[in-house]
Short mmCIF file of N, CA and C in Angstrom, two decimals:
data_model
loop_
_atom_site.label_atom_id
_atom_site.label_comp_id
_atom_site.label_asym_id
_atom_site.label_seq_id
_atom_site.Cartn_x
_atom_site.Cartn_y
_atom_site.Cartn_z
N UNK A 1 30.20 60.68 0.07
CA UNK A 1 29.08 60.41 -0.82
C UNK A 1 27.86 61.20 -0.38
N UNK A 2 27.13 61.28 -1.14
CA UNK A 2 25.73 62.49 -1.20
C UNK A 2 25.01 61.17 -0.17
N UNK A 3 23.97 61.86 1.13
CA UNK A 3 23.59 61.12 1.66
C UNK A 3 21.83 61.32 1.27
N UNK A 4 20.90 60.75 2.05
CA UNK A 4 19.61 61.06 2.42
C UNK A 4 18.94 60.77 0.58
N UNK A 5 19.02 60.26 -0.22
CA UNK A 5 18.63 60.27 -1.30
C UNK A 5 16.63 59.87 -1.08
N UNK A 6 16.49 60.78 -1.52
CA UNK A 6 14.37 60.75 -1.38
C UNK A 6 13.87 58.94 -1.86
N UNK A 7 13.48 58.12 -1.19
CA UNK A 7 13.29 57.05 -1.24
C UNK A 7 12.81 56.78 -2.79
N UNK A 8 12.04 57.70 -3.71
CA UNK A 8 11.34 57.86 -4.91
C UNK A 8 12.82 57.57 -5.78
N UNK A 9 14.47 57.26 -5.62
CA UNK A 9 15.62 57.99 -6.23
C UNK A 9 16.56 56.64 -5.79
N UNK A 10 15.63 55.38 -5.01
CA UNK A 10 16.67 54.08 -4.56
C UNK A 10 17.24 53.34 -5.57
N UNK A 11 15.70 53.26 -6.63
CA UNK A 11 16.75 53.05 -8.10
C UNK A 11 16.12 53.91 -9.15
N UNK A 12 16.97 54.21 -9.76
CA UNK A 12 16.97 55.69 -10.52
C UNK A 12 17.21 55.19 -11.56
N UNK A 13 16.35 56.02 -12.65
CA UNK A 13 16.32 55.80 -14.16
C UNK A 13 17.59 56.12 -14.99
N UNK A 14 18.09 57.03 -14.65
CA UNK A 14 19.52 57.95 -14.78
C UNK A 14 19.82 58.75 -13.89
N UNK A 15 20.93 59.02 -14.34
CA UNK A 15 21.91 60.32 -13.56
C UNK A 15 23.05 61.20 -14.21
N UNK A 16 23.01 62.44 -13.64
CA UNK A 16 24.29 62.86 -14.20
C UNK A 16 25.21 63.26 -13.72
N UNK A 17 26.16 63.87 -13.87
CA UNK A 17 27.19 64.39 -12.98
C UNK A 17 28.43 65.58 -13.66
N UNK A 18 27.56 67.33 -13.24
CA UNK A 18 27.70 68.37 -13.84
C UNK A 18 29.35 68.78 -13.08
N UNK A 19 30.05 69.04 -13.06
CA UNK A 19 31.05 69.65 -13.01
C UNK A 19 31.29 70.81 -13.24
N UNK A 20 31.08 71.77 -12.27
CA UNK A 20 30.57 73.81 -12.06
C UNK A 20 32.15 73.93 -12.19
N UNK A 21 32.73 73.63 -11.23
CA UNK A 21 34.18 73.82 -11.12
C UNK A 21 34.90 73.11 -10.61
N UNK A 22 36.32 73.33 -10.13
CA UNK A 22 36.93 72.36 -9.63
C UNK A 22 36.62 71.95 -8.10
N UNK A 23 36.18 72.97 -7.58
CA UNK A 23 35.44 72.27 -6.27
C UNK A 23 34.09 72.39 -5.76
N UNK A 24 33.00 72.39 -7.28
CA UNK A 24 31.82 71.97 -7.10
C UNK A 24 31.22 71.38 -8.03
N UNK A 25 30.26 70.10 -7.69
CA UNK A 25 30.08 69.48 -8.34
C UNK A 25 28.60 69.02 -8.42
N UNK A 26 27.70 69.45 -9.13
CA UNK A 26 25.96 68.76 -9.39
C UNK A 26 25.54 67.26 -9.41
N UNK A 27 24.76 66.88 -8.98
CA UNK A 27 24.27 65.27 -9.60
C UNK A 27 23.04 65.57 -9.48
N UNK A 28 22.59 65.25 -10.37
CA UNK A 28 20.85 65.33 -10.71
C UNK A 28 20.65 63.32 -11.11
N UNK A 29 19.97 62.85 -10.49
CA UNK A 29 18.89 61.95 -10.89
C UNK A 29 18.01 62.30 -11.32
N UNK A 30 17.12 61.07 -12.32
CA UNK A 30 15.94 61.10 -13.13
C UNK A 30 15.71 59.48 -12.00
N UNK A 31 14.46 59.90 -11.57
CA UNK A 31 13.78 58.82 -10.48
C UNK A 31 12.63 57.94 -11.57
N UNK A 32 12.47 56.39 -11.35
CA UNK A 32 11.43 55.88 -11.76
C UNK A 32 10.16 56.41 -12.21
N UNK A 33 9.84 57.32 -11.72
CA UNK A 33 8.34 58.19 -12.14
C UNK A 33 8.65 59.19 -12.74
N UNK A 34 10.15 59.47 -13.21
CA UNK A 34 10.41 60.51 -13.66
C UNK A 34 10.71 62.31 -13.28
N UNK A 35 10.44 61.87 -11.71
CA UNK A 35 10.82 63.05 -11.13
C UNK A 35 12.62 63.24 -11.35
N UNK A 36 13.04 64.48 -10.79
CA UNK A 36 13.96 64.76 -10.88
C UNK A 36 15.10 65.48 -9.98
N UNK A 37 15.90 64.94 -9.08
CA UNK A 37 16.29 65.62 -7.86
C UNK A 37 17.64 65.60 -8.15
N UNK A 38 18.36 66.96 -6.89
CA UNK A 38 19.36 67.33 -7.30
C UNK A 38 20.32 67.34 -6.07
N UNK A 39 21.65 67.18 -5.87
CA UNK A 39 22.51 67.31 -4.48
C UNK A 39 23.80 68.00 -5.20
N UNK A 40 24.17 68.61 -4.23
CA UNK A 40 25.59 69.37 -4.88
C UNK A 40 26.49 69.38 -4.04
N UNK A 41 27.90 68.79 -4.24
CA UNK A 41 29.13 69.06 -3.43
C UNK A 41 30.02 70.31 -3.47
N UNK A 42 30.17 70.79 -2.29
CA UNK A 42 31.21 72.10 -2.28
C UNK A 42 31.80 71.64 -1.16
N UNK A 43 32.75 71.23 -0.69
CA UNK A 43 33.73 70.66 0.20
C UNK A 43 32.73 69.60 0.95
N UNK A 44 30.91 69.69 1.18
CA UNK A 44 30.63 68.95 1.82
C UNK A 44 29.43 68.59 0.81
N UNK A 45 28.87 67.56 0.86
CA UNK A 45 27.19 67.65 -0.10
C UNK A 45 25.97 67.97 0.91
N UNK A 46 25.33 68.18 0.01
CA UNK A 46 24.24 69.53 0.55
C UNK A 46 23.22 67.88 0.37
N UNK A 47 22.05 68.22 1.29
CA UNK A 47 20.89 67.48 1.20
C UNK A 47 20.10 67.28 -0.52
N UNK A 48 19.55 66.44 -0.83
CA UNK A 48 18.73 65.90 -2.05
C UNK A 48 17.81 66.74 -2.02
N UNK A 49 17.40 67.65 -2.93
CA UNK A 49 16.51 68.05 -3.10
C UNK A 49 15.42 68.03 -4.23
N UNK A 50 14.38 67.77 -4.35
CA UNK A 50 13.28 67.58 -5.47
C UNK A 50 13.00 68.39 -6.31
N UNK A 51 13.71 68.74 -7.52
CA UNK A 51 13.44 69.42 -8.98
C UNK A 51 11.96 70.03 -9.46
N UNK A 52 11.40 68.74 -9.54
CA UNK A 52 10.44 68.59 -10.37
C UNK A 52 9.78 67.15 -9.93
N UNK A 53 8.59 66.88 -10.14
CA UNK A 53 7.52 65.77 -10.15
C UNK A 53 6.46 66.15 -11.12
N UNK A 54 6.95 65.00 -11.90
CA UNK A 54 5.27 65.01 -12.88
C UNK A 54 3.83 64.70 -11.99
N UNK A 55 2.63 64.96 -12.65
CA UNK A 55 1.68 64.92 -12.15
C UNK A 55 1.24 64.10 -11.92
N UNK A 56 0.40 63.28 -11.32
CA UNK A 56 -0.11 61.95 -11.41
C UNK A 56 -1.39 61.83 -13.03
N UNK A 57 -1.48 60.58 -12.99
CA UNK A 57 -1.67 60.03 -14.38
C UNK A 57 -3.80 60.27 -14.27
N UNK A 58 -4.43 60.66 -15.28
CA UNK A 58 -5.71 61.12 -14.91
C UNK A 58 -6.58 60.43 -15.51
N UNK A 59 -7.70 59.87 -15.47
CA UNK A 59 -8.21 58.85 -16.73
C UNK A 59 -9.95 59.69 -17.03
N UNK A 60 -9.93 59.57 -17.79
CA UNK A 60 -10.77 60.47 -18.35
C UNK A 60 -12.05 59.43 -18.62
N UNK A 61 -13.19 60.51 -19.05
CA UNK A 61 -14.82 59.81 -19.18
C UNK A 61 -14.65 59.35 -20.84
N UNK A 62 -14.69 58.04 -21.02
CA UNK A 62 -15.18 57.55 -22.48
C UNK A 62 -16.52 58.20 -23.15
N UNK A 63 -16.61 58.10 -24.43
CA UNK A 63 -17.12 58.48 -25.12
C UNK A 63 -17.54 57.64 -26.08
N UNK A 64 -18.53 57.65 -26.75
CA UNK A 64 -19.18 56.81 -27.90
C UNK A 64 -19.40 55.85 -28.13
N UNK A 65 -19.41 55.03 -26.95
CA UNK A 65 -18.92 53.39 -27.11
C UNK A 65 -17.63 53.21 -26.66
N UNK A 66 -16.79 53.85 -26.78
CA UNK A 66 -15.13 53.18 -26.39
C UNK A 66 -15.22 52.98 -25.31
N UNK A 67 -14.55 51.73 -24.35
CA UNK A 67 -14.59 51.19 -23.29
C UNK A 67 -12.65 51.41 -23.29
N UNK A 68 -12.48 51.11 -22.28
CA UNK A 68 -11.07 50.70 -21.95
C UNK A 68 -10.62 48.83 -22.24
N UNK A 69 -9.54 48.50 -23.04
CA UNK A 69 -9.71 47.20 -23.30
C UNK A 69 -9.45 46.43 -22.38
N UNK A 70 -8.36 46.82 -21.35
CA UNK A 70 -8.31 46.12 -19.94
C UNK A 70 -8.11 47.22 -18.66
N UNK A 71 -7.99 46.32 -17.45
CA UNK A 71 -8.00 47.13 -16.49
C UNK A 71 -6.46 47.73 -16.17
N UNK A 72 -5.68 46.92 -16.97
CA UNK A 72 -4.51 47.08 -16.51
C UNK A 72 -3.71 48.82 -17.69
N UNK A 73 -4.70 48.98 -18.54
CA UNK A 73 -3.53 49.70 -19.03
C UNK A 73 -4.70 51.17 -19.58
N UNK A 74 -5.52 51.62 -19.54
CA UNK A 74 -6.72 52.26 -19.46
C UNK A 74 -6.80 53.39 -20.04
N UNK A 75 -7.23 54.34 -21.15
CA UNK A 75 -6.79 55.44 -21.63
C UNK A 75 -6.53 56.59 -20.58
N UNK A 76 -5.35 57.22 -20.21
CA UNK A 76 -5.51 58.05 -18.99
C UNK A 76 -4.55 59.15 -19.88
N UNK A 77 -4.22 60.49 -19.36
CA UNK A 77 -3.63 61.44 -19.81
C UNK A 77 -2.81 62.56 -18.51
N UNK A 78 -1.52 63.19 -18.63
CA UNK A 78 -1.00 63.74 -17.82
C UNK A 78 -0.06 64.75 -18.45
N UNK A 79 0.23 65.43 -17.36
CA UNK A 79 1.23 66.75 -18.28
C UNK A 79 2.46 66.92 -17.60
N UNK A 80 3.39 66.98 -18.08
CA UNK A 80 5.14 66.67 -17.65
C UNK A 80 5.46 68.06 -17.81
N UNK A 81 5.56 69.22 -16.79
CA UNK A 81 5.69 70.39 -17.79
C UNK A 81 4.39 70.98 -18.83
N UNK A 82 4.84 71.35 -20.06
CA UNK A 82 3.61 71.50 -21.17
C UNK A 82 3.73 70.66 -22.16
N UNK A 83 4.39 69.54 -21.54
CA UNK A 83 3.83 68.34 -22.32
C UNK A 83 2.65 67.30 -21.79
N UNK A 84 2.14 67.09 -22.93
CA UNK A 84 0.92 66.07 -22.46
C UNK A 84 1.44 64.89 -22.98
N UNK A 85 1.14 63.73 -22.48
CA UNK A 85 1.25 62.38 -22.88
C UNK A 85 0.17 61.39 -22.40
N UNK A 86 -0.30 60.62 -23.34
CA UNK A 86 -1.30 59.47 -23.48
C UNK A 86 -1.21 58.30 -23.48
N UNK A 87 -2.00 57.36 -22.47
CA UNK A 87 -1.48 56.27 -22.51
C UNK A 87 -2.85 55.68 -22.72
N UNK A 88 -2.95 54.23 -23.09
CA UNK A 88 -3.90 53.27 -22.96
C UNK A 88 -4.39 52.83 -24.21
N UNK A 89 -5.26 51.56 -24.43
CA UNK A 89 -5.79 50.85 -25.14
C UNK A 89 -7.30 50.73 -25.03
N UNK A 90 -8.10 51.32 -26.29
CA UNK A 90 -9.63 50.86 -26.48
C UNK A 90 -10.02 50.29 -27.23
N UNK A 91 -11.50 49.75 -26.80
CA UNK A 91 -12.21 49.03 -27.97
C UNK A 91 -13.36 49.88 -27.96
N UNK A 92 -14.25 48.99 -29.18
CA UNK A 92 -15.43 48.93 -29.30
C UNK A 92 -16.79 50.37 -29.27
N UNK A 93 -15.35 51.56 -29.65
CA UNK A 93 -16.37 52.75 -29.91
C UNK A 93 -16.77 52.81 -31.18
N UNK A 94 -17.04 53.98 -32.00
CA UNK A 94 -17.28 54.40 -33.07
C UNK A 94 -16.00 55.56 -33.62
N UNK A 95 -15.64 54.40 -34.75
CA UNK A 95 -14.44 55.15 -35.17
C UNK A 95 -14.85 56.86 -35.74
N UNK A 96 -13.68 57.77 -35.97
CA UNK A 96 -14.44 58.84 -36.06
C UNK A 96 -15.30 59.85 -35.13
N UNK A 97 -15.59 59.38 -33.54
CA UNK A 97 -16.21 60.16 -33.06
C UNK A 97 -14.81 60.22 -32.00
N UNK A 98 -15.24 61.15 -30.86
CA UNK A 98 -14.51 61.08 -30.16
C UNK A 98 -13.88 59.95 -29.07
N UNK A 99 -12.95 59.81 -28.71
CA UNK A 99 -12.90 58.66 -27.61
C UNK A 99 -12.86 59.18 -26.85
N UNK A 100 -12.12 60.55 -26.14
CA UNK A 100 -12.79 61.82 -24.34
C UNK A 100 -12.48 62.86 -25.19
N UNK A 101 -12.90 63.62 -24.25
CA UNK A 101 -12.32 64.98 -24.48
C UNK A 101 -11.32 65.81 -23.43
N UNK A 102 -10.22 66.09 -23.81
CA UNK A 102 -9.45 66.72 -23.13
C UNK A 102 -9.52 68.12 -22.14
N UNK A 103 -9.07 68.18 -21.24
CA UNK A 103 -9.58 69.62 -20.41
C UNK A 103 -9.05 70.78 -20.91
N UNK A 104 -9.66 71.80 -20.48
CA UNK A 104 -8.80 72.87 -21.00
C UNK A 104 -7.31 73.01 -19.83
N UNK A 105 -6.14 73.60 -20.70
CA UNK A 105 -5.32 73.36 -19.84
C UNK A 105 -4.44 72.05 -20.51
N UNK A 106 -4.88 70.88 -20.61
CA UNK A 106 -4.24 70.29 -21.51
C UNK A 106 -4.78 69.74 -22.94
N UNK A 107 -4.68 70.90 -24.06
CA UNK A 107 -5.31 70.97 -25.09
C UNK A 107 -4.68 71.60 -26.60
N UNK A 108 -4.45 71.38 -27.43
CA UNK A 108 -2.88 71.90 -28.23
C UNK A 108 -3.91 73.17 -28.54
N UNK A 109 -3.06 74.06 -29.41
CA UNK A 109 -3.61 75.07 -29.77
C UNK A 109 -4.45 75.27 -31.18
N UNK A 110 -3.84 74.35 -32.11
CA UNK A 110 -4.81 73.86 -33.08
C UNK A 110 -4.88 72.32 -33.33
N UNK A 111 -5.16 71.61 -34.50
CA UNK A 111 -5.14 70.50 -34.08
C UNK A 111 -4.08 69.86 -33.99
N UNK A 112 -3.41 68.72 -33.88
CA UNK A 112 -2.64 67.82 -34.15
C UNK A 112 -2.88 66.24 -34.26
N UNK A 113 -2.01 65.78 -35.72
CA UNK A 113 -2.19 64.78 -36.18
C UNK A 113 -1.20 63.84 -35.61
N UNK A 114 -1.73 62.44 -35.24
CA UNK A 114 -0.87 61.37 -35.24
C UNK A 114 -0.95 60.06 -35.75
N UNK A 115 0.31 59.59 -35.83
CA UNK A 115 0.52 58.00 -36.16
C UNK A 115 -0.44 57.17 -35.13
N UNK A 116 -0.95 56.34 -35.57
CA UNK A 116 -1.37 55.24 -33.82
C UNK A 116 -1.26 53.84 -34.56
N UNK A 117 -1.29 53.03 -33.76
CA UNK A 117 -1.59 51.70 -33.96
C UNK A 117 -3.50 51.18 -33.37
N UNK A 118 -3.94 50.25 -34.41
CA UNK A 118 -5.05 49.97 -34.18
C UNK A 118 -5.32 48.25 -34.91
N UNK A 119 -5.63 47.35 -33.69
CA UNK A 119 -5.59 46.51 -34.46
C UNK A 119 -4.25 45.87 -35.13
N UNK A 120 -3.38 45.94 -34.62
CA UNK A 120 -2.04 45.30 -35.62
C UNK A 120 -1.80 46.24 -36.84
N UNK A 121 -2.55 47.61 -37.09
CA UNK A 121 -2.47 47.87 -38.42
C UNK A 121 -2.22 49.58 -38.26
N UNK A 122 -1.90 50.57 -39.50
CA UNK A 122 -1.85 51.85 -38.99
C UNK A 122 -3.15 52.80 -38.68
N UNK A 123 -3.09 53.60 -37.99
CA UNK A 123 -4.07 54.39 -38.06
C UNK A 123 -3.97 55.96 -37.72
N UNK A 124 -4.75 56.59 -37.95
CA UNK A 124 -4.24 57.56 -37.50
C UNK A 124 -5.66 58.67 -36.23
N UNK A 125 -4.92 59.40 -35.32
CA UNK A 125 -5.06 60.19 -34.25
C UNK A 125 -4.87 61.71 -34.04
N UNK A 126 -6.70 62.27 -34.34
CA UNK A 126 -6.20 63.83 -34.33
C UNK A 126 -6.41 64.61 -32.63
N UNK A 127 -5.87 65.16 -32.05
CA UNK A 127 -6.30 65.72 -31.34
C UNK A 127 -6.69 67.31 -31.46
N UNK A 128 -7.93 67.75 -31.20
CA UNK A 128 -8.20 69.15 -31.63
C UNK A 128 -8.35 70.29 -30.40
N UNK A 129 -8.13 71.19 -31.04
CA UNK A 129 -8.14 72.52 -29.95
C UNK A 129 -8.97 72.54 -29.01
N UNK A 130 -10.31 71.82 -29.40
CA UNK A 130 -11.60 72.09 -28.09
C UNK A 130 -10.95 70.82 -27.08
N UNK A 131 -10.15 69.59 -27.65
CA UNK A 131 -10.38 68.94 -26.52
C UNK A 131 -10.52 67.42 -27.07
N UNK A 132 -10.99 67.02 -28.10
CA UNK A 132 -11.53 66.32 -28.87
C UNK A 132 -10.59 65.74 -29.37
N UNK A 133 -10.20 63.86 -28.64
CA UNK A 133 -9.43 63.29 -29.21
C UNK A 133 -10.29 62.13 -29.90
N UNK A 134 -9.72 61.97 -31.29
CA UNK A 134 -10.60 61.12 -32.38
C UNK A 134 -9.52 60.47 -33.15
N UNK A 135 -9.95 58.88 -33.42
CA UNK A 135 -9.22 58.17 -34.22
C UNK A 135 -10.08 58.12 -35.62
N UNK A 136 -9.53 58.62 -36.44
CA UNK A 136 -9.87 59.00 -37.41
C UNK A 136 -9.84 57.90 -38.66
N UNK A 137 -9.07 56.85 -38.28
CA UNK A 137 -9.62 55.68 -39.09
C UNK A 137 -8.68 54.62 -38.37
N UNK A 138 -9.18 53.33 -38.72
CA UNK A 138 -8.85 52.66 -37.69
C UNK A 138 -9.78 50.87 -37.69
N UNK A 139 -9.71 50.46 -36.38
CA UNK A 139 -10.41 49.54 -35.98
C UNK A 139 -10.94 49.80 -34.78
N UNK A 140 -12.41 49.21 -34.29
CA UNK A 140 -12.60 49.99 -33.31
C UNK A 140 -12.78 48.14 -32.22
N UNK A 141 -11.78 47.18 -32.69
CA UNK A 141 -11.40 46.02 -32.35
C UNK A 141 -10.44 46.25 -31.14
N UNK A 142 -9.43 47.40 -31.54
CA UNK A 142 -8.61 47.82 -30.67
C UNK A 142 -7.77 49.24 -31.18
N UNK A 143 -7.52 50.00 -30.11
CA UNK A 143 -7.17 51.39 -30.76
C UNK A 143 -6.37 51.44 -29.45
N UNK A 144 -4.81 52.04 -29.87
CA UNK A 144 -3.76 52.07 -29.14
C UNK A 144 -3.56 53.91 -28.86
N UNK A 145 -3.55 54.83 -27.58
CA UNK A 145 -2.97 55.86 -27.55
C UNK A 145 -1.66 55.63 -27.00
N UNK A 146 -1.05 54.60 -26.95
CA UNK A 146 0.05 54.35 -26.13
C UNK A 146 1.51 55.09 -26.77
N UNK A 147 1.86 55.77 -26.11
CA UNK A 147 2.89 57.50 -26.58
C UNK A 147 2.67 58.49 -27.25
N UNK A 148 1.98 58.54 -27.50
CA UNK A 148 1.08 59.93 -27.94
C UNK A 148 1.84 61.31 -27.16
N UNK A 149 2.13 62.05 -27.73
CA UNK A 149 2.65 63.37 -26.93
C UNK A 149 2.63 64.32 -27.53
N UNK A 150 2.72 65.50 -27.01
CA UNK A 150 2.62 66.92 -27.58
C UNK A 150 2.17 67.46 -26.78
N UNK A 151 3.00 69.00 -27.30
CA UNK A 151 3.28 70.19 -26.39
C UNK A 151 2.10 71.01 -26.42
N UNK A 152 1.74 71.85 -25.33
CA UNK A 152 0.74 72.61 -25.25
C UNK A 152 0.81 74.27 -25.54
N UNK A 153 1.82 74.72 -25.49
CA UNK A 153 2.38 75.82 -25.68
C UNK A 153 3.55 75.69 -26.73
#
């Protein structure tokens, strides 16, 4: 059995198990945070080694009034690769203006539109080229970025 597995990989989100040939064989895990490590057998297995690690999660300066609705879940943003993804719940800005603005670096190239939830009800979420993420109608009772994603390139 593959030994030394990176403590981040004790319980693992998935796994797979590639088959090169008849006497070598890949296993890649997908770790809780989503990293991704790899060990390979050729008569013996080779040490675990680390793929990939996403970035840690970044929380950005509010804007217009929007506060974060709790402490536990907070609008923050990160990039997996050249994907960006958004997490968190606000209140109490002004619908229509911005809620942060995004850095350059993680910023689409023109705008993009999304679905969101706000309030129990639909709404929708543009993010624009400068940076400028805005719920564009909505409730400003509660406004959900929670899965929000898109590619940067």
């Amino acid at each position: 059995t593959a030994t030394n597995i990176p403590s981040s990989f004790y319980t693992y989100s998935s796994g797979t198990v590639y088959k090169r040939s008849s006497n070598q064989i890949n296993v890649v895990l997908m770790g809780r945070d989503n990293s991704i490590a790899m060990a390979q057998y050729s008569d013996t297995w080779s040490d675990w080694g680390i793929l990939s690690t996403p970035e840690k999660w970044k929380t950005p300066v509010l804007l217009n009034g929007w506060l974060n609705a709790d402490s536990t879940r907070s609008a923050q943003y990160r990039k997996d690769g050249s994907k960006v993804i958004l997490r968190g719940n606000m209140i109490s800005g002004t619908i229509g203006k911005p809620f942060f603005v995004l850095p350059e670096g993680y910023r689409p190239k023109g705008v993009r539109y999304f679905a969101a939830q706000s309030s129990n009800a639909f709404a929708s979420l543009a993010i624009h080229a400068d940076g400028n993420v805005v719920g564009n109608n909505g409730s400003n009772a509660s406004f959900s970025i929670e899965g929000i994603e898109f590619y940067i390139d």
